[in-house]
PDB file of C-alpha atoms in Angstrom:
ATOM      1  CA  UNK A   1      22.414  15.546  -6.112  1.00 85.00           C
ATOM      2  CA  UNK A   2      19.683  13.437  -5.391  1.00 91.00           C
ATOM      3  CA  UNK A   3      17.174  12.219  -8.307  1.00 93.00           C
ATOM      4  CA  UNK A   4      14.496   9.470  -8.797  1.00 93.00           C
ATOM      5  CA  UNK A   5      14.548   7.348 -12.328  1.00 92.00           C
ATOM      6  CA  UNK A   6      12.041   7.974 -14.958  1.00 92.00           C
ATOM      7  CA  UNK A   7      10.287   4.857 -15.253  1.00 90.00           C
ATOM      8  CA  UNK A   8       9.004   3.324 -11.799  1.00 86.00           C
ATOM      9  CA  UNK A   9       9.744  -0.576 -11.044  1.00 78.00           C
ATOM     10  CA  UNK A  10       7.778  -3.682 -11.360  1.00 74.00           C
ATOM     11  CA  UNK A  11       6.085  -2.957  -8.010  1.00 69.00           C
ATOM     12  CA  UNK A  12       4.768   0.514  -9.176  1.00 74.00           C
ATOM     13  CA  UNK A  13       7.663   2.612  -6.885  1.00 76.00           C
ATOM     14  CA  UNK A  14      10.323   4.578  -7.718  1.00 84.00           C
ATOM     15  CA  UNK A  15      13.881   4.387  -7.312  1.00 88.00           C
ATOM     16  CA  UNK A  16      15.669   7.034  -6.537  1.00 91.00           C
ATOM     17  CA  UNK A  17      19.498   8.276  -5.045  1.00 90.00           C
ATOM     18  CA  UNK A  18      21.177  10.563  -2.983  1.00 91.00           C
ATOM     19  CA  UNK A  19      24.417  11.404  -2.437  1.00 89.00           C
ATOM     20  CA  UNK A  20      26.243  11.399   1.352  1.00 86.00           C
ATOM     21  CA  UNK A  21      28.622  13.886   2.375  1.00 85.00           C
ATOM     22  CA  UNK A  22      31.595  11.246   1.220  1.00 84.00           C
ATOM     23  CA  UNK A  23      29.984  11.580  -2.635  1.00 84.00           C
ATOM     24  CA  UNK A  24      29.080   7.945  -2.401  1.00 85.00           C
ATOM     25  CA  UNK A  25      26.256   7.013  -4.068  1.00 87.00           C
ATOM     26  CA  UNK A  26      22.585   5.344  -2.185  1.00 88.00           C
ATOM     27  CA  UNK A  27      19.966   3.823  -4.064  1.00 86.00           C
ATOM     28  CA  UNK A  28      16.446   2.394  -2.728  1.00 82.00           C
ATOM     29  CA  UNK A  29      12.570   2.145  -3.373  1.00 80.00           C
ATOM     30  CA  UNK A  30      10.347   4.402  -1.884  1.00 81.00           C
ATOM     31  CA  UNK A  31       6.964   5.403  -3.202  1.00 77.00           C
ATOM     32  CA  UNK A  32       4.620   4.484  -6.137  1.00 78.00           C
ATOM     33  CA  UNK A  33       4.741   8.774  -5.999  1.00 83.00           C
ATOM     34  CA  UNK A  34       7.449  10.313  -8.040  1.00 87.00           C
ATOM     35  CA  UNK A  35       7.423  13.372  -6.603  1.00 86.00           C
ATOM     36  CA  UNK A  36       6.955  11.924  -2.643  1.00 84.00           C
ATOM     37  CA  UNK A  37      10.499   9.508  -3.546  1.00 86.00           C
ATOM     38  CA  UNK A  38      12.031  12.380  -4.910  1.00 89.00           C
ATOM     39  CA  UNK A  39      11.188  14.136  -1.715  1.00 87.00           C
ATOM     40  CA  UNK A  40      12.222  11.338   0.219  1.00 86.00           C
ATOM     41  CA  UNK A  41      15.720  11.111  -1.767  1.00 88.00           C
ATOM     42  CA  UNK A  42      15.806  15.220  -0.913  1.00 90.00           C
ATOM     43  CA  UNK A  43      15.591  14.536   2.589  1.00 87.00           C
ATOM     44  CA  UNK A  44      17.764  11.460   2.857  1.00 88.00           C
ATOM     45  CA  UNK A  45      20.364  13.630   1.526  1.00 88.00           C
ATOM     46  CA  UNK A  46      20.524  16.809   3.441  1.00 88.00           C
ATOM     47  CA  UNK A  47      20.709  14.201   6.541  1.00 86.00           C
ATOM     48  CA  UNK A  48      23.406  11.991   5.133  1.00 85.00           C
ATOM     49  CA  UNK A  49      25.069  15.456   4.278  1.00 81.00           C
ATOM     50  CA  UNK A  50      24.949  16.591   8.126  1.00 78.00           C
ATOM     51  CA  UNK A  51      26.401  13.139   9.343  1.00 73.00           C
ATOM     52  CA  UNK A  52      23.257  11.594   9.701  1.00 69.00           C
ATOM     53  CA  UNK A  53      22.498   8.037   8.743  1.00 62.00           C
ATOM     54  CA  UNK A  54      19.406   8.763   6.633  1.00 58.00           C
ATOM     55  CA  UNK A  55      18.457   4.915   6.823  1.00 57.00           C
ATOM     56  CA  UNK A  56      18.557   4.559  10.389  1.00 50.00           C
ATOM     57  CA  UNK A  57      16.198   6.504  10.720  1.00 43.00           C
ATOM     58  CA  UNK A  58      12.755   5.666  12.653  1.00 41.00           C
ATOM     59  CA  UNK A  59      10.929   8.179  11.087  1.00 42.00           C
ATOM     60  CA  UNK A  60      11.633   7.988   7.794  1.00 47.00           C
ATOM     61  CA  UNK A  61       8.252   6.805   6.851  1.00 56.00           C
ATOM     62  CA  UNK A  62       9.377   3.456   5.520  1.00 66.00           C
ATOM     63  CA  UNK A  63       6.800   1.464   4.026  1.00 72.00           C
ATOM     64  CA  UNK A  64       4.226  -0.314   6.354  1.00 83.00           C
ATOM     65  CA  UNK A  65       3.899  -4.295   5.805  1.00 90.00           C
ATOM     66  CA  UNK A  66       0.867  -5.759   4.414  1.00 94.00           C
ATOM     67  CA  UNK A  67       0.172  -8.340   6.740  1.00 93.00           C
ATOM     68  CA  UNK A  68       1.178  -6.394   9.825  1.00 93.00           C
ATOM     69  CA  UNK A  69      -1.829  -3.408   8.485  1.00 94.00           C
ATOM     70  CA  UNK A  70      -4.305  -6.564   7.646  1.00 96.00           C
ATOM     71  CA  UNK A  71      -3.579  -7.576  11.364  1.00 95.00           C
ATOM     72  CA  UNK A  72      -4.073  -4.143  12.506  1.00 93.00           C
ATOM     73  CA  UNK A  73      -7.486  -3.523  10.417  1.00 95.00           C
ATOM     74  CA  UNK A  74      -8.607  -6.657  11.481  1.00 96.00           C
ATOM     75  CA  UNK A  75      -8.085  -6.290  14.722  1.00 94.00           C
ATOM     76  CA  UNK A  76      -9.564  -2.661  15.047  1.00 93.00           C
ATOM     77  CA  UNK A  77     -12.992  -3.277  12.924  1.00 94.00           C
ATOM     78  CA  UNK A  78     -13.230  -6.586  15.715  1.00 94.00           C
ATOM     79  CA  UNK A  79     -13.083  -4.188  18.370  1.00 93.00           C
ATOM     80  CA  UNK A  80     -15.457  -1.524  17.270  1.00 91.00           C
ATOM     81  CA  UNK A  81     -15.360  -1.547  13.207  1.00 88.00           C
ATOM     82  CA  UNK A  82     -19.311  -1.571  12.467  1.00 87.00           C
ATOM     83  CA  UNK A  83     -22.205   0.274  12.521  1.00 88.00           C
ATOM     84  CA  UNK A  84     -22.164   2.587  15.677  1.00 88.00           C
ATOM     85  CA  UNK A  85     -18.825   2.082  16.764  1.00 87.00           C
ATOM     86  CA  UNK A  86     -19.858  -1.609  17.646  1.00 92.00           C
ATOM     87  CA  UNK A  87     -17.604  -4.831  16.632  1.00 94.00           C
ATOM     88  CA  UNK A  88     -17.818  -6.852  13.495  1.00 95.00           C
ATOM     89  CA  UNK A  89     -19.947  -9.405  13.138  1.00 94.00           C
ATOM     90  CA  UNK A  90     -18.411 -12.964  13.252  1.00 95.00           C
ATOM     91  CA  UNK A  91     -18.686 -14.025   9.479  1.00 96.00           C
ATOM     92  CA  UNK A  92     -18.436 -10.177   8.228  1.00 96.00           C
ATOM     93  CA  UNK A  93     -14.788 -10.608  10.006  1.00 95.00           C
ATOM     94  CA  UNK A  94     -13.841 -13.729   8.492  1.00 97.00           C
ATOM     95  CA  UNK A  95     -14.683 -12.974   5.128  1.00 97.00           C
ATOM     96  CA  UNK A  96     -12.863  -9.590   5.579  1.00 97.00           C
ATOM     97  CA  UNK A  97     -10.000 -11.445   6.210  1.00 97.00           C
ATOM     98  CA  UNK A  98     -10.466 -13.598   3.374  1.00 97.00           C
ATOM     99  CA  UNK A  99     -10.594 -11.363   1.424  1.00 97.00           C
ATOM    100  CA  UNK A 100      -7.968  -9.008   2.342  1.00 97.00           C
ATOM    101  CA  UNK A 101      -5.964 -12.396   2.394  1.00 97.00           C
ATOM    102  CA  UNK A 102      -6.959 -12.834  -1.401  1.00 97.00           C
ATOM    103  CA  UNK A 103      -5.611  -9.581  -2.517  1.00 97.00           C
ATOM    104  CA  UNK A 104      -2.226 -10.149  -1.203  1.00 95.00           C
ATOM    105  CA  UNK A 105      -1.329 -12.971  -2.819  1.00 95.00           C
ATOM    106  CA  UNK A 106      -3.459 -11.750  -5.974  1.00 94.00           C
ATOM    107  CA  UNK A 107      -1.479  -8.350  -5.800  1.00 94.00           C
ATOM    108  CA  UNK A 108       1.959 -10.218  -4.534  1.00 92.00           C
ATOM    109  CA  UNK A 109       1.355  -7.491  -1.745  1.00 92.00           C
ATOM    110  CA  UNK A 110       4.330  -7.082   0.663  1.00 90.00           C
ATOM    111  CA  UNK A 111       4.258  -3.651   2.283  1.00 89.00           C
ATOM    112  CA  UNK A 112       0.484  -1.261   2.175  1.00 87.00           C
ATOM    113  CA  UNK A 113       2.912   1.001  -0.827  1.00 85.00           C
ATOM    114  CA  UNK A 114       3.142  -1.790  -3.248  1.00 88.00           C
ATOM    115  CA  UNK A 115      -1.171  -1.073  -3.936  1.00 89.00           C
ATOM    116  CA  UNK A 116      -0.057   2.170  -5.549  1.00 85.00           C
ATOM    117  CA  UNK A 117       0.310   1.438  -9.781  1.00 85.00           C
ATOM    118  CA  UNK A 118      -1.654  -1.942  -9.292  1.00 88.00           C
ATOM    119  CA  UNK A 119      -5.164  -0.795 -10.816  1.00 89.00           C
ATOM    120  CA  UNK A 120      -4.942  -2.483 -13.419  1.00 91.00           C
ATOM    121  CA  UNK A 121      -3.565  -5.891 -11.794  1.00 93.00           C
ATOM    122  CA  UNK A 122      -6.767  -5.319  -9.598  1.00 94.00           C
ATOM    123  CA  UNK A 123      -9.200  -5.106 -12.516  1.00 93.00           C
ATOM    124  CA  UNK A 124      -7.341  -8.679 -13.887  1.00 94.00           C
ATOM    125  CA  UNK A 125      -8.097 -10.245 -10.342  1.00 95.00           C
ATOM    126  CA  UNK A 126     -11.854  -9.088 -10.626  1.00 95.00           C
ATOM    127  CA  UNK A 127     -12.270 -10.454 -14.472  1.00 94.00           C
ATOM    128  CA  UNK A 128     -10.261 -14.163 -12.974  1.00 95.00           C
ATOM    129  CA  UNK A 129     -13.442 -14.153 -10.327  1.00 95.00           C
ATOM    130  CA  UNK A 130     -15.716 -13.403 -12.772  1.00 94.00           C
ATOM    131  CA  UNK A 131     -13.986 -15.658 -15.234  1.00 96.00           C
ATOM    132  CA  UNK A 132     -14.249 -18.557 -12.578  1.00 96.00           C
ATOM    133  CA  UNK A 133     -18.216 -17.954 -12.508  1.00 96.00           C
ATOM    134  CA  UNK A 134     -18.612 -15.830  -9.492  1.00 95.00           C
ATOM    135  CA  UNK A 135     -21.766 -13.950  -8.225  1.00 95.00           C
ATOM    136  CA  UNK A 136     -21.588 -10.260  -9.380  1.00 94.00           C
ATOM    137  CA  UNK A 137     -22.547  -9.952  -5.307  1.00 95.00           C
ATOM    138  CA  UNK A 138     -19.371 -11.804  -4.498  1.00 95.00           C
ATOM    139  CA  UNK A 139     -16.961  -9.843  -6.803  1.00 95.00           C
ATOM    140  CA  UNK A 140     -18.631  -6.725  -5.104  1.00 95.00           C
ATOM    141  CA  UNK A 141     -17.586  -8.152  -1.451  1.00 96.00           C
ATOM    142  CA  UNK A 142     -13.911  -8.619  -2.598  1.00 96.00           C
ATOM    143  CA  UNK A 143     -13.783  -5.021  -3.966  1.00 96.00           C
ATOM    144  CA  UNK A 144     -15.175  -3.117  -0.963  1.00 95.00           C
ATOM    145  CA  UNK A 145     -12.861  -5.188   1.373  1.00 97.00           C
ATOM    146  CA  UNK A 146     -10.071  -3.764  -0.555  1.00 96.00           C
ATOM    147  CA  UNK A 147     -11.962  -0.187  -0.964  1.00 95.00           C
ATOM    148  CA  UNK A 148     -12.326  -0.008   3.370  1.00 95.00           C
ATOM    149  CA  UNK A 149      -9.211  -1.084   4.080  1.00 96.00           C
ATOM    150  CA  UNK A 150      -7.606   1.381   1.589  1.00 93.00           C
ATOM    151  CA  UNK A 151      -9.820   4.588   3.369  1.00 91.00           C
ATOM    152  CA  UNK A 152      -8.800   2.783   6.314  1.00 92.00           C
ATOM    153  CA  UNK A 153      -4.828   2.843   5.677  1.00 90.00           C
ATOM    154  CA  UNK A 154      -5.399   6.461   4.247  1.00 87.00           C
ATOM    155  CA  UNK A 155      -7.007   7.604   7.740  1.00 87.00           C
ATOM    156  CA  UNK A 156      -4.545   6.121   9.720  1.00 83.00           C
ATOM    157  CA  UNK A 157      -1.786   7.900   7.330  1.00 79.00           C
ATOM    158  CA  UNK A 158      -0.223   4.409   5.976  1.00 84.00           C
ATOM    159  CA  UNK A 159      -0.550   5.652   2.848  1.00 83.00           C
ATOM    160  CA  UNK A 160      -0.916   9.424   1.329  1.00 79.00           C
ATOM    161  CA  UNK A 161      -3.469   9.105  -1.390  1.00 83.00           C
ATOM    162  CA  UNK A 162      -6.271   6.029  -1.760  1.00 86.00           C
ATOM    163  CA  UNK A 163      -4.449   3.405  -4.303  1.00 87.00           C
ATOM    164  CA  UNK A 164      -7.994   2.383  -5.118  1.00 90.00           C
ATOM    165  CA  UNK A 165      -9.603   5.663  -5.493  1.00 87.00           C
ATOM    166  CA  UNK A 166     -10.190   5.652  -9.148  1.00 87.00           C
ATOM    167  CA  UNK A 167     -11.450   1.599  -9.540  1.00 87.00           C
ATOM    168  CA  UNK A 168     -14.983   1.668 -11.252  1.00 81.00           C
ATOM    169  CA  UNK A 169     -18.267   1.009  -9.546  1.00 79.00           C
ATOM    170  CA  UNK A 170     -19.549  -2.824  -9.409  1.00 74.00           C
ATOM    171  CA  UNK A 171     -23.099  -4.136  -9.780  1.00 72.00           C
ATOM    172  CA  UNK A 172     -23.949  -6.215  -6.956  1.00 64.00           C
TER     173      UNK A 172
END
């Protein structure tokens, strides 16, 4: 029977199990969701069950990278990301980069899931910048790169809720 543990991991996902049709025993990471890896576990199950290989599966939904969705986001608000469907400005794309660059290694970000259960590792980065003497301005810029490309994973169904949804408003 397939099940997800209590507590989620370091990272903010689950682990959960399943069982194949031999009675043997999978574990793995899914989701910063309990109910989505318990879904997940659900599913990986009935297929290992019909003689499927649940983890060879293409469309299992496995976690996109980081740096592959910066590269993508990046990429797309170059090509027609501003106001009016129209490119990004030069520096507004750098910095965005930056930025987005910042929060990985702030966030020890490795695939667009690990965001989910990191609010409060967020809120630490911001009071480090503001520690350090930045601009209330500047903090601002770092939070609504990581607030745009959050709707912007959400929209393009990288992730199923907005990790960032519920971080408080900043004075800029």
């Amino acid at each position: 029977m397939a099940g997800v543990r209590d507590e989620p991991e370091p990272s903010g996902r689950y682990r959960a199990w399943y069982m194949d049709e031999d009675g043997n025993q999978h574990h793995f990471t899914w989701s910063a969701s309990k109910r989505q890896t318990l879904q997940e576990a659900q599913r990986r199950e009935l297929e290992a069950k019909n003689g499927d290989d649940p983890e060879q599966d293409e469309s299992s939904g496995e976690p996109k990278p980081y740096d592959e969705a910066v590269e993508e986001y990046l990429a797309e608000g170059r090509l027609h990301g501003g106001r009016g469907g129209k490119p990004w400005g030069e520096t507004h794309a750098r910095m965005r980069e930056t930025h987005l660059e910042w929060w990985g290694e702030q966030l020890d970000l490795e695939a667009l899931e690990d965001l989910h259960g990191r609010l409060q590792n967020v809120n630490k980065a911001l009071q480090k910048l503001a520690e350090a003497g930045r601009a209330p301005k500047t903090i601002k810029n770092y939070v609504e790169a990581l607030r745009a490309f959050c709707r912007w994973a959400l929209k393009h169904d990288y992730v199923e809720e907005d990790p960032v949804a519920d971080l408080g408003t900043f004075d800029g």
